[in-house]
């Protein structure tokens, strides 16, 4: 088996390097910005100032949405094991899966298909993609929101920021093309949601699809620490336990065992 | 640095050994019992049949208690990432911490203190331990239950099983001594709870205190798989989300930030 | 939104029920067996004695395989946070994913396709399935092992136990049919591995595919507690850290950032 | 039970608020900075620009230190379940426990004791604290490093940044007082390490001790995403598995079972 290598970090007794930069003499001394550094560290390339501004908007958008399943998991675990803050965050992060954040990736794959064909062919391909999903009874990833109607305000603002910051790459335009096909097929306006807009912006920054949810994980980690800080100040864990336990009645019959 | 070793497993192309026993020719062929094997594998010693019966009772007792914080965390994560069953179980297991299961260990440490002194001195030490906790305003681990009163039925049955199976070691007797001191100090009967009884039984089987919660983790893993099986059949995740989100109102004032 | 229900547990001040059975008076008093109970609790049905014997063999087989990625993760976390045993187990359980245990499910889906057609048509369908995988350059789930050759001894024994215990349902037979097609296409013998045999046995017990990895999670939880017990006695975490850190050299060039 | 409240988030069909600020119209439109926002969101107060600069330095410092136990856990899990990036990050975050990052909190508690007494009394209290630890055979949290000698370069730079940014509160000064007592008692220079310096800076920003490791979790989440990005480009998981499995020999004797 060949020996793998790493480019992330090396150190001696007196110096530490992140990739090719001296942590203390360069990054810390220079007043480095965490968001900028983490982007270049993850992506292995320099990042431009406008990309950092776009990423800040994305991270802020994904950080918080109230008492979501993710926050409920974190608060329930924190109540049971407050000595173990990292476990409570980890529990909530596990909810960054297919049903919400995973749609970023699914949408990004559709945008990549569109961007890969000549611009003139994209409207037809967009209609084809929408038709495929409708035929299969599958939801279009990146579209629709159970609450925010007629438009998800975060999505519109993210796309506006992406355009203002001059993102090139065609994913934002492809998302608008896809949106026209979605609306036409539905016969009414369906909102682009925050995950769809995020996919377009990340795609235009050339971030590999499998890494996209990584940025959601980082942002959500911060949001979940805020939930823990609030839980420490205004405990809700036992209230949630009682609430849920009382609201879901026992019924011996009904489906069971994964069926 | 000296090289560590392992006694858990070795294998060749054609054979696998768990400690000194051949997995296929001995353990599987012999119709081995999982509970018995896992005990000897974890503890590194032979276990007696009566110990296996006691452990079965403990594992069964800790497996399930309805829609606890642990189950709520698992269901919330499963709803968000059903493709990732192990993450949903892991999220719920993180709740096996200080506030509920950790009391097994705290109680076990008290019982170890009692067992370490001559039997005649235990009642006085028990009173001293109770007085310490009362003076410090700390709850006695292993005693009291927010629901099961006047007695936690699981605790009584576990202690009965321990006695019936002939557990020696003095921890069960020490727990009864401690219970008398608790009741005397409170001026009323306080139940021994399931964690207290579990601590006594595990202590009498000479299981090291820091490993005790490991058995709770194994048992709870099974219970959480049952919650996932039910969640797949009767989804509750979105209901819980709506319920909690609506029940906890926004209030800009009040304590914040961990204060 | 309709209110979901639960059949897993109900309780009063003095009694606890797991499904329709009294925990204390029935399950604990009756000397219940944990494996049997967890099966019926998860599956929502009575389980036969021969099914419990088969499950014990499966759980034992999946419990341990030495210093796997799962065990390495658990030991690395335990070294860093020994106060938090459940987090170390949870970290290792996260490795119960697509690359090893997930193949149980992928194999089970193939077996379900075979069982769904008349027996006479299965050899042809098996050849078709094998050809599909070869054309796509995909490995056949449930076949081959990087170490155990020419045969995975666990797989042969599991299938023998399944046959001996009289499992019906056709999945074991279907696996043998599939194995013939695999060997014919490869022009040499490829072992059925433990995950393949497990899929056949679980399939013959009519366990839903998405729940299959749940049993791996329960078994592995026990195995990981054994690794923690050993780590507490013979620490390896710092040794592993030094070993890995020294073995993987820094190389600023080479692929980066998920590309 | 009284109903808890939340100040973190509220939303309508068309608007979302983080605390009292409009997400879209205020935070996103204003080109908000993620680090600044997450600080105010977690702490529930405005944060000054110099605090944000200090936090950036802290987050950058804690993000990466090569192939640590945390990174090894993440890479091992990612190899086994690449479809589940969040689980791999969560596994590595579980290593943010008592042995490394927990020392931030332990050091911060010592600094809080020093800051609580008049300045003139601090040297004597520092000597007393050091003597207590030596008598108990306990390491002084925040001091010493197994690699970085004679000084941890990150610690010196963090303290310099804290001073340059004008942090008040006395924790930095208290750490220097403690360092003098440590050196005097040891009869040689012992480095302040990065966790000690971090404790002083976080303390001077009045961040509650139990939340301190939350910032390590956020920073490490980013570092672990970088390890996953590299693992996707230069796989090391199987190499680590083989390396560890071969390096740790089987030895049936020796301590076992947590003893």
mmCIF file of C-alpha atoms in Angstrom, chain C:
data_model
loop_
_atom_site.group_PDB
_atom_site.id
_atom_site.type_symbol
_atom_site.label_atom_id
_atom_site.label_comp_id
_atom_site.label_asym_id
_atom_site.label_seq_id
_atom_site.Cartn_x
_atom_site.Cartn_y
_atom_site.Cartn_z
ATOM 1 C CA UNK C 1 -51.049 17.427 11.301
ATOM 2 C CA UNK C 2 -52.269 14.107 12.686
ATOM 3 C CA UNK C 3 -50.926 13.092 16.065
ATOM 4 C CA UNK C 4 -48.547 10.133 15.917
ATOM 5 C CA UNK C 5 -48.765 7.315 18.434
ATOM 6 C CA UNK C 6 -46.333 4.937 20.053
ATOM 7 C CA UNK C 7 -46.636 1.263 20.919
ATOM 8 C CA UNK C 8 -43.261 0.928 22.604
ATOM 9 C CA UNK C 9 -43.872 1.929 26.175
ATOM 10 C CA UNK C 10 -46.410 3.221 28.637
ATOM 11 C CA UNK C 11 -46.133 3.678 32.358
ATOM 12 C CA UNK C 12 -47.916 4.741 35.479
ATOM 13 C CA UNK C 13 -46.551 5.574 38.904
ATOM 14 C CA UNK C 14 -46.314 1.899 39.726
ATOM 15 C CA UNK C 15 -46.062 -0.002 36.465
ATOM 16 C CA UNK C 16 -44.124 0.068 33.197
ATOM 17 C CA UNK C 17 -45.141 -1.748 30.027
ATOM 18 C CA UNK C 18 -42.975 -2.597 27.036
ATOM 19 C CA UNK C 19 -45.568 -2.927 24.279
ATOM 20 C CA UNK C 20 -48.242 -5.119 25.919
ATOM 21 C CA UNK C 21 -46.014 -6.767 28.502
ATOM 22 C CA UNK C 22 -45.474 -5.711 32.094
ATOM 23 C CA UNK C 23 -41.761 -4.992 32.523
ATOM 24 C CA UNK C 24 -41.456 -5.925 36.167
ATOM 25 C CA UNK C 25 -44.098 -8.582 36.658
ATOM 26 C CA UNK C 26 -43.673 -10.308 33.334
ATOM 27 C CA UNK C 27 -40.365 -9.615 31.603
ATOM 28 C CA UNK C 28 -38.052 -9.255 34.583
ATOM 29 C CA UNK C 29 -39.803 -11.781 36.786
ATOM 30 C CA UNK C 30 -39.814 -14.314 33.993
ATOM 31 C CA UNK C 31 -36.065 -14.238 33.621
ATOM 32 C CA UNK C 32 -36.333 -12.720 30.181
ATOM 33 C CA UNK C 33 -33.491 -12.839 27.738
ATOM 34 C CA UNK C 34 -32.277 -9.487 26.422
ATOM 35 C CA UNK C 35 -31.676 -10.634 22.845
ATOM 36 C CA UNK C 36 -35.107 -12.175 22.540
ATOM 37 C CA UNK C 37 -36.796 -9.150 24.058
ATOM 38 C CA UNK C 38 -34.958 -6.586 21.972
ATOM 39 C CA UNK C 39 -35.894 -8.491 18.809
ATOM 40 C CA UNK C 40 -39.594 -8.517 19.644
ATOM 41 C CA UNK C 41 -39.411 -4.910 20.834
ATOM 42 C CA UNK C 42 -37.790 -3.695 17.623
ATOM 43 C CA UNK C 43 -39.801 -5.870 15.250
ATOM 44 C CA UNK C 44 -43.148 -5.568 16.952
ATOM 45 C CA UNK C 45 -43.877 -9.270 16.774
ATOM 46 C CA UNK C 46 -43.199 -12.468 18.656
ATOM 47 C CA UNK C 47 -39.948 -14.120 17.738
ATOM 48 C CA UNK C 48 -39.365 -17.859 17.682
ATOM 49 C CA UNK C 49 -36.606 -19.579 19.642
ATOM 50 C CA UNK C 50 -34.765 -20.531 16.484
ATOM 51 C CA UNK C 51 -34.776 -16.882 15.361
ATOM 52 C CA UNK C 52 -33.203 -15.868 18.666
ATOM 53 C CA UNK C 53 -30.456 -18.466 18.182
ATOM 54 C CA UNK C 54 -29.756 -17.163 14.693
ATOM 55 C CA UNK C 55 -29.682 -13.567 15.965
ATOM 56 C CA UNK C 56 -27.237 -14.507 18.713
ATOM 57 C CA UNK C 57 -24.909 -15.954 16.089
ATOM 58 C CA UNK C 58 -25.190 -12.771 14.000
ATOM 59 C CA UNK C 59 -24.603 -10.442 16.947
ATOM 60 C CA UNK C 60 -21.569 -12.443 18.060
ATOM 61 C CA UNK C 61 -20.121 -12.406 14.550
ATOM 62 C CA UNK C 62 -20.423 -8.650 14.092
ATOM 63 C CA UNK C 63 -19.180 -7.700 17.561
ATOM 64 C CA UNK C 64 -15.451 -7.695 17.007
ATOM 65 C CA UNK C 65 -12.791 -7.677 14.355
ATOM 66 C CA UNK C 66 -9.803 -6.143 16.110
ATOM 67 C CA UNK C 67 -8.365 -2.711 15.463
ATOM 68 C CA UNK C 68 -10.777 -1.641 12.742
ATOM 69 C CA UNK C 69 -11.458 1.996 11.790
ATOM 70 C CA UNK C 70 -14.415 1.838 14.166
ATOM 71 C CA UNK C 71 -12.240 0.727 17.099
ATOM 72 C CA UNK C 72 -9.519 3.230 16.200
ATOM 73 C CA UNK C 73 -12.056 6.072 16.274
ATOM 74 C CA UNK C 74 -13.412 4.918 19.640
ATOM 75 C CA UNK C 75 -9.965 4.587 21.202
ATOM 76 C CA UNK C 76 -8.821 7.970 19.861
ATOM 77 C CA UNK C 77 -11.871 9.689 21.300
ATOM 78 C CA UNK C 78 -11.705 7.812 24.594
ATOM 79 C CA UNK C 79 -8.105 8.929 25.066
ATOM 80 C CA UNK C 80 -9.223 12.544 24.606
ATOM 81 C CA UNK C 81 -12.399 12.389 26.687
ATOM 82 C CA UNK C 82 -12.365 9.384 29.043
ATOM 83 C CA UNK C 83 -15.073 11.006 31.167
ATOM 84 C CA UNK C 84 -17.440 10.531 28.263
ATOM 85 C CA UNK C 85 -17.599 6.815 27.443
ATOM 86 C CA UNK C 86 -20.812 7.214 25.465
ATOM 87 C CA UNK C 87 -19.156 9.709 23.109
ATOM 88 C CA UNK C 88 -16.345 7.290 22.377
ATOM 89 C CA UNK C 89 -18.818 4.519 21.573
ATOM 90 C CA UNK C 90 -20.885 6.912 19.458
ATOM 91 C CA UNK C 91 -17.783 7.935 17.478
ATOM 92 C CA UNK C 92 -17.022 4.314 16.607
ATOM 93 C CA UNK C 93 -20.636 3.551 15.747
ATOM 94 C CA UNK C 94 -20.556 6.279 13.121
ATOM 95 C CA UNK C 95 -18.298 3.941 11.150
ATOM 96 C CA UNK C 96 -21.182 1.491 10.739
ATOM 97 C CA UNK C 97 -21.840 3.013 7.323
ATOM 98 C CA UNK C 98 -21.959 2.223 3.651
ATOM 99 C CA UNK C 99 -18.493 0.761 3.159
ATOM 100 C CA UNK C 100 -18.704 -2.235 5.460
ATOM 101 C CA UNK C 101 -22.034 -2.787 7.157
ATOM 102 C CA UNK C 102 -24.039 -1.012 4.477
ATOM 103 C CA UNK C 103 -23.218 -3.893 2.182
ATOM 104 C CA UNK C 104 -25.623 -6.001 4.253
ATOM 105 C CA UNK C 105 -28.429 -3.847 2.955
ATOM 106 C CA UNK C 106 -27.187 -3.765 -0.611
ATOM 107 C CA UNK C 107 -26.869 -7.529 -0.673
ATOM 108 C CA UNK C 108 -30.269 -7.922 0.950
ATOM 109 C CA UNK C 109 -31.867 -5.861 -1.806
ATOM 110 C CA UNK C 110 -30.388 -8.175 -4.413
ATOM 111 C CA UNK C 111 -31.647 -11.220 -2.541
ATOM 112 C CA UNK C 112 -35.102 -9.652 -2.327
ATOM 113 C CA UNK C 113 -35.098 -9.228 -6.108
ATOM 114 C CA UNK C 114 -34.240 -12.896 -6.533
ATOM 115 C CA UNK C 115 -36.791 -14.147 -4.012
ATOM 116 C CA UNK C 116 -39.485 -12.102 -5.750
ATOM 117 C CA UNK C 117 -39.287 -14.140 -8.947
ATOM 118 C CA UNK C 118 -40.201 -17.822 -9.464
ATOM 119 C CA UNK C 119 -37.444 -20.164 -8.367
ATOM 120 C CA UNK C 120 -36.837 -21.369 -11.901
ATOM 121 C CA UNK C 121 -36.035 -17.840 -13.036
ATOM 122 C CA UNK C 122 -33.542 -17.083 -10.303
ATOM 123 C CA UNK C 123 -30.362 -18.428 -11.932
ATOM 124 C CA UNK C 124 -30.938 -16.238 -14.982
ATOM 125 C CA UNK C 125 -31.700 -13.190 -12.851
ATOM 126 C CA UNK C 126 -28.607 -13.876 -10.767
ATOM 127 C CA UNK C 127 -26.477 -13.905 -13.911
ATOM 128 C CA UNK C 128 -28.109 -10.650 -15.001
ATOM 129 C CA UNK C 129 -27.418 -8.993 -11.644
ATOM 130 C CA UNK C 130 -23.789 -10.062 -11.746
ATOM 131 C CA UNK C 131 -23.435 -8.821 -15.308
ATOM 132 C CA UNK C 132 -24.947 -5.442 -14.336
ATOM 133 C CA UNK C 133 -22.401 -5.003 -11.578
ATOM 134 C CA UNK C 134 -19.480 -6.022 -13.753
ATOM 135 C CA UNK C 135 -20.574 -3.690 -16.542
ATOM 136 C CA UNK C 136 -20.807 -0.810 -14.085
ATOM 137 C CA UNK C 137 -17.476 -1.718 -12.487
ATOM 138 C CA UNK C 138 -19.184 -2.119 -9.125
ATOM 139 C CA UNK C 139 -18.313 -4.728 -6.533
ATOM 140 C CA UNK C 140 -20.929 -7.328 -5.707
ATOM 141 C CA UNK C 141 -22.109 -6.572 -2.171
ATOM 142 C CA UNK C 142 -21.728 -9.576 0.109
ATOM 143 C CA UNK C 143 -18.877 -11.126 -1.845
ATOM 144 C CA UNK C 144 -15.112 -11.026 -1.466
ATOM 145 C CA UNK C 145 -12.928 -10.223 1.524
ATOM 146 C CA UNK C 146 -9.568 -8.483 1.629
ATOM 147 C CA UNK C 147 -8.250 -10.968 4.176
ATOM 148 C CA UNK C 148 -10.356 -14.086 4.546
ATOM 149 C CA UNK C 149 -9.642 -16.361 1.559
ATOM 150 C CA UNK C 150 -10.629 -18.607 -0.090
ATOM 151 C CA UNK C 151 -13.656 -18.426 2.207
ATOM 152 C CA UNK C 152 -14.789 -16.159 4.997
ATOM 153 C CA UNK C 153 -15.223 -18.745 7.754
ATOM 154 C CA UNK C 154 -17.895 -16.658 9.470
ATOM 155 C CA UNK C 155 -20.056 -16.648 6.357
ATOM 156 C CA UNK C 156 -20.001 -20.418 5.936
ATOM 157 C CA UNK C 157 -20.857 -20.965 9.586
ATOM 158 C CA UNK C 158 -23.673 -18.409 9.554
ATOM 159 C CA UNK C 159 -25.245 -20.035 6.518
ATOM 160 C CA UNK C 160 -24.859 -23.437 8.134
ATOM 161 C CA UNK C 161 -26.567 -22.173 11.290
ATOM 162 C CA UNK C 162 -29.356 -20.601 9.239
ATOM 163 C CA UNK C 163 -29.964 -23.886 7.449
ATOM 164 C CA UNK C 164 -29.717 -25.948 10.638
ATOM 165 C CA UNK C 165 -32.219 -23.683 12.373
ATOM 166 C CA UNK C 166 -34.651 -24.197 9.527
ATOM 167 C CA UNK C 167 -34.917 -20.626 8.281
ATOM 168 C CA UNK C 168 -37.363 -20.464 5.419
ATOM 169 C CA UNK C 169 -37.896 -17.601 3.054
ATOM 170 C CA UNK C 170 -35.531 -18.377 0.255
ATOM 171 C CA UNK C 171 -32.854 -15.759 0.923
ATOM 172 C CA UNK C 172 -30.207 -18.313 1.884
ATOM 173 C CA UNK C 173 -30.928 -20.326 -1.242
ATOM 174 C CA UNK C 174 -30.931 -17.144 -3.302
ATOM 175 C CA UNK C 175 -27.508 -16.242 -1.947
ATOM 176 C CA UNK C 176 -26.161 -19.605 -3.052
ATOM 177 C CA UNK C 177 -27.676 -19.032 -6.487
ATOM 178 C CA UNK C 178 -26.059 -15.628 -6.627
ATOM 179 C CA UNK C 179 -22.740 -17.123 -5.531
ATOM 180 C CA UNK C 180 -22.789 -19.558 -8.423
ATOM 181 C CA UNK C 181 -23.297 -16.696 -10.852
ATOM 182 C CA UNK C 182 -20.511 -14.696 -9.185
ATOM 183 C CA UNK C 183 -18.065 -17.582 -9.410
ATOM 184 C CA UNK C 184 -19.014 -18.352 -13.018
ATOM 185 C CA UNK C 185 -18.536 -14.764 -14.116
ATOM 186 C CA UNK C 186 -15.227 -14.413 -12.280
ATOM 187 C CA UNK C 187 -13.917 -17.756 -13.489
ATOM 188 C CA UNK C 188 -12.810 -18.516 -9.930
ATOM 189 C CA UNK C 189 -14.239 -18.876 -6.453
ATOM 190 C CA UNK C 190 -15.130 -15.677 -4.647
ATOM 191 C CA UNK C 191 -16.090 -16.015 -1.005
ATOM 192 C CA UNK C 192 -19.472 -15.079 0.318
ATOM 193 C CA UNK C 193 -18.527 -12.755 3.170
ATOM 194 C CA UNK C 194 -20.051 -12.256 6.599
ATOM 195 C CA UNK C 195 -22.187 -9.345 5.483
ATOM 196 C CA UNK C 196 -23.633 -11.403 2.643
ATOM 197 C CA UNK C 197 -24.512 -14.291 4.940
ATOM 198 C CA UNK C 198 -25.960 -11.881 7.477
ATOM 199 C CA UNK C 199 -28.168 -10.331 4.813
ATOM 200 C CA UNK C 200 -29.514 -13.769 3.864
ATOM 201 C CA UNK C 201 -30.291 -14.727 7.451
ATOM 202 C CA UNK C 202 -31.907 -11.403 8.321
ATOM 203 C CA UNK C 203 -33.874 -11.562 5.083
ATOM 204 C CA UNK C 204 -35.147 -15.015 5.922
ATOM 205 C CA UNK C 205 -36.312 -13.648 9.294
ATOM 206 C CA UNK C 206 -38.270 -11.020 7.357
ATOM 207 C CA UNK C 207 -36.405 -8.113 8.907
ATOM 208 C CA UNK C 208 -36.917 -4.921 6.873
ATOM 209 C CA UNK C 209 -33.798 -3.946 4.942
ATOM 210 C CA UNK C 210 -33.503 -0.425 6.394
ATOM 211 C CA UNK C 211 -33.383 -1.882 9.919
ATOM 212 C CA UNK C 212 -30.682 -4.417 9.212
ATOM 213 C CA UNK C 213 -27.798 -2.192 10.152
ATOM 214 C CA UNK C 214 -29.517 -1.521 13.470
ATOM 215 C CA UNK C 215 -28.478 -4.972 14.645
ATOM 216 C CA UNK C 216 -24.904 -4.263 13.592
ATOM 217 C CA UNK C 217 -25.040 -1.071 15.660
ATOM 218 C CA UNK C 218 -26.172 -2.951 18.779
ATOM 219 C CA UNK C 219 -23.530 -5.635 18.388
ATOM 220 C CA UNK C 220 -20.769 -3.171 17.629
ATOM 221 C CA UNK C 221 -21.712 -1.062 20.649
ATOM 222 C CA UNK C 222 -20.781 -4.059 22.808
ATOM 223 C CA UNK C 223 -17.552 -4.595 20.910
ATOM 224 C CA UNK C 224 -16.600 -0.947 21.323
ATOM 225 C CA UNK C 225 -17.234 -1.068 25.065
ATOM 226 C CA UNK C 226 -14.716 -3.934 25.137
ATOM 227 C CA UNK C 227 -12.192 -1.750 23.305
ATOM 228 C CA UNK C 228 -12.759 1.002 25.874
ATOM 229 C CA UNK C 229 -12.292 -1.462 28.733
ATOM 230 C CA UNK C 230 -9.021 -2.542 27.180
ATOM 231 C CA UNK C 231 -7.979 1.041 26.461
ATOM 232 C CA UNK C 232 -8.520 1.829 30.154
ATOM 233 C CA UNK C 233 -6.220 -1.074 31.051
ATOM 234 C CA UNK C 234 -3.659 -0.861 28.227
ATOM 235 C CA UNK C 235 -3.725 2.661 26.774
ATOM 236 C CA UNK C 236 -3.034 2.804 23.043
ATOM 237 C CA UNK C 237 -4.391 6.225 22.108
ATOM 238 C CA UNK C 238 -1.171 8.219 22.330
ATOM 239 C CA UNK C 239 0.751 5.416 20.628
ATOM 240 C CA UNK C 240 -1.718 5.473 17.726
ATOM 241 C CA UNK C 241 -1.441 9.254 17.519
ATOM 242 C CA UNK C 242 2.359 9.185 17.318
ATOM 243 C CA UNK C 243 2.332 6.255 14.931
ATOM 244 C CA UNK C 244 -0.037 7.873 12.448
ATOM 245 C CA UNK C 245 1.454 11.351 12.750
ATOM 246 C CA UNK C 246 4.930 10.017 11.951
ATOM 247 C CA UNK C 247 3.866 7.649 9.189
ATOM 248 C CA UNK C 248 2.067 10.191 7.016
ATOM 249 C CA UNK C 249 4.578 12.715 5.679
ATOM 250 C CA UNK C 250 3.893 16.308 4.790
ATOM 251 C CA UNK C 251 3.701 16.997 1.084
ATOM 252 C CA UNK C 252 2.553 20.434 0.005
ATOM 253 C CA UNK C 253 1.758 19.265 -3.498
ATOM 254 C CA UNK C 254 -0.704 16.632 -4.596
ATOM 255 C CA UNK C 255 -4.478 16.746 -4.744
ATOM 256 C CA UNK C 256 -6.373 18.862 -2.245
ATOM 257 C CA UNK C 257 -9.766 20.177 -1.302
ATOM 258 C CA UNK C 258 -11.812 17.167 -2.264
ATOM 259 C CA UNK C 259 -10.359 16.912 -5.782
#
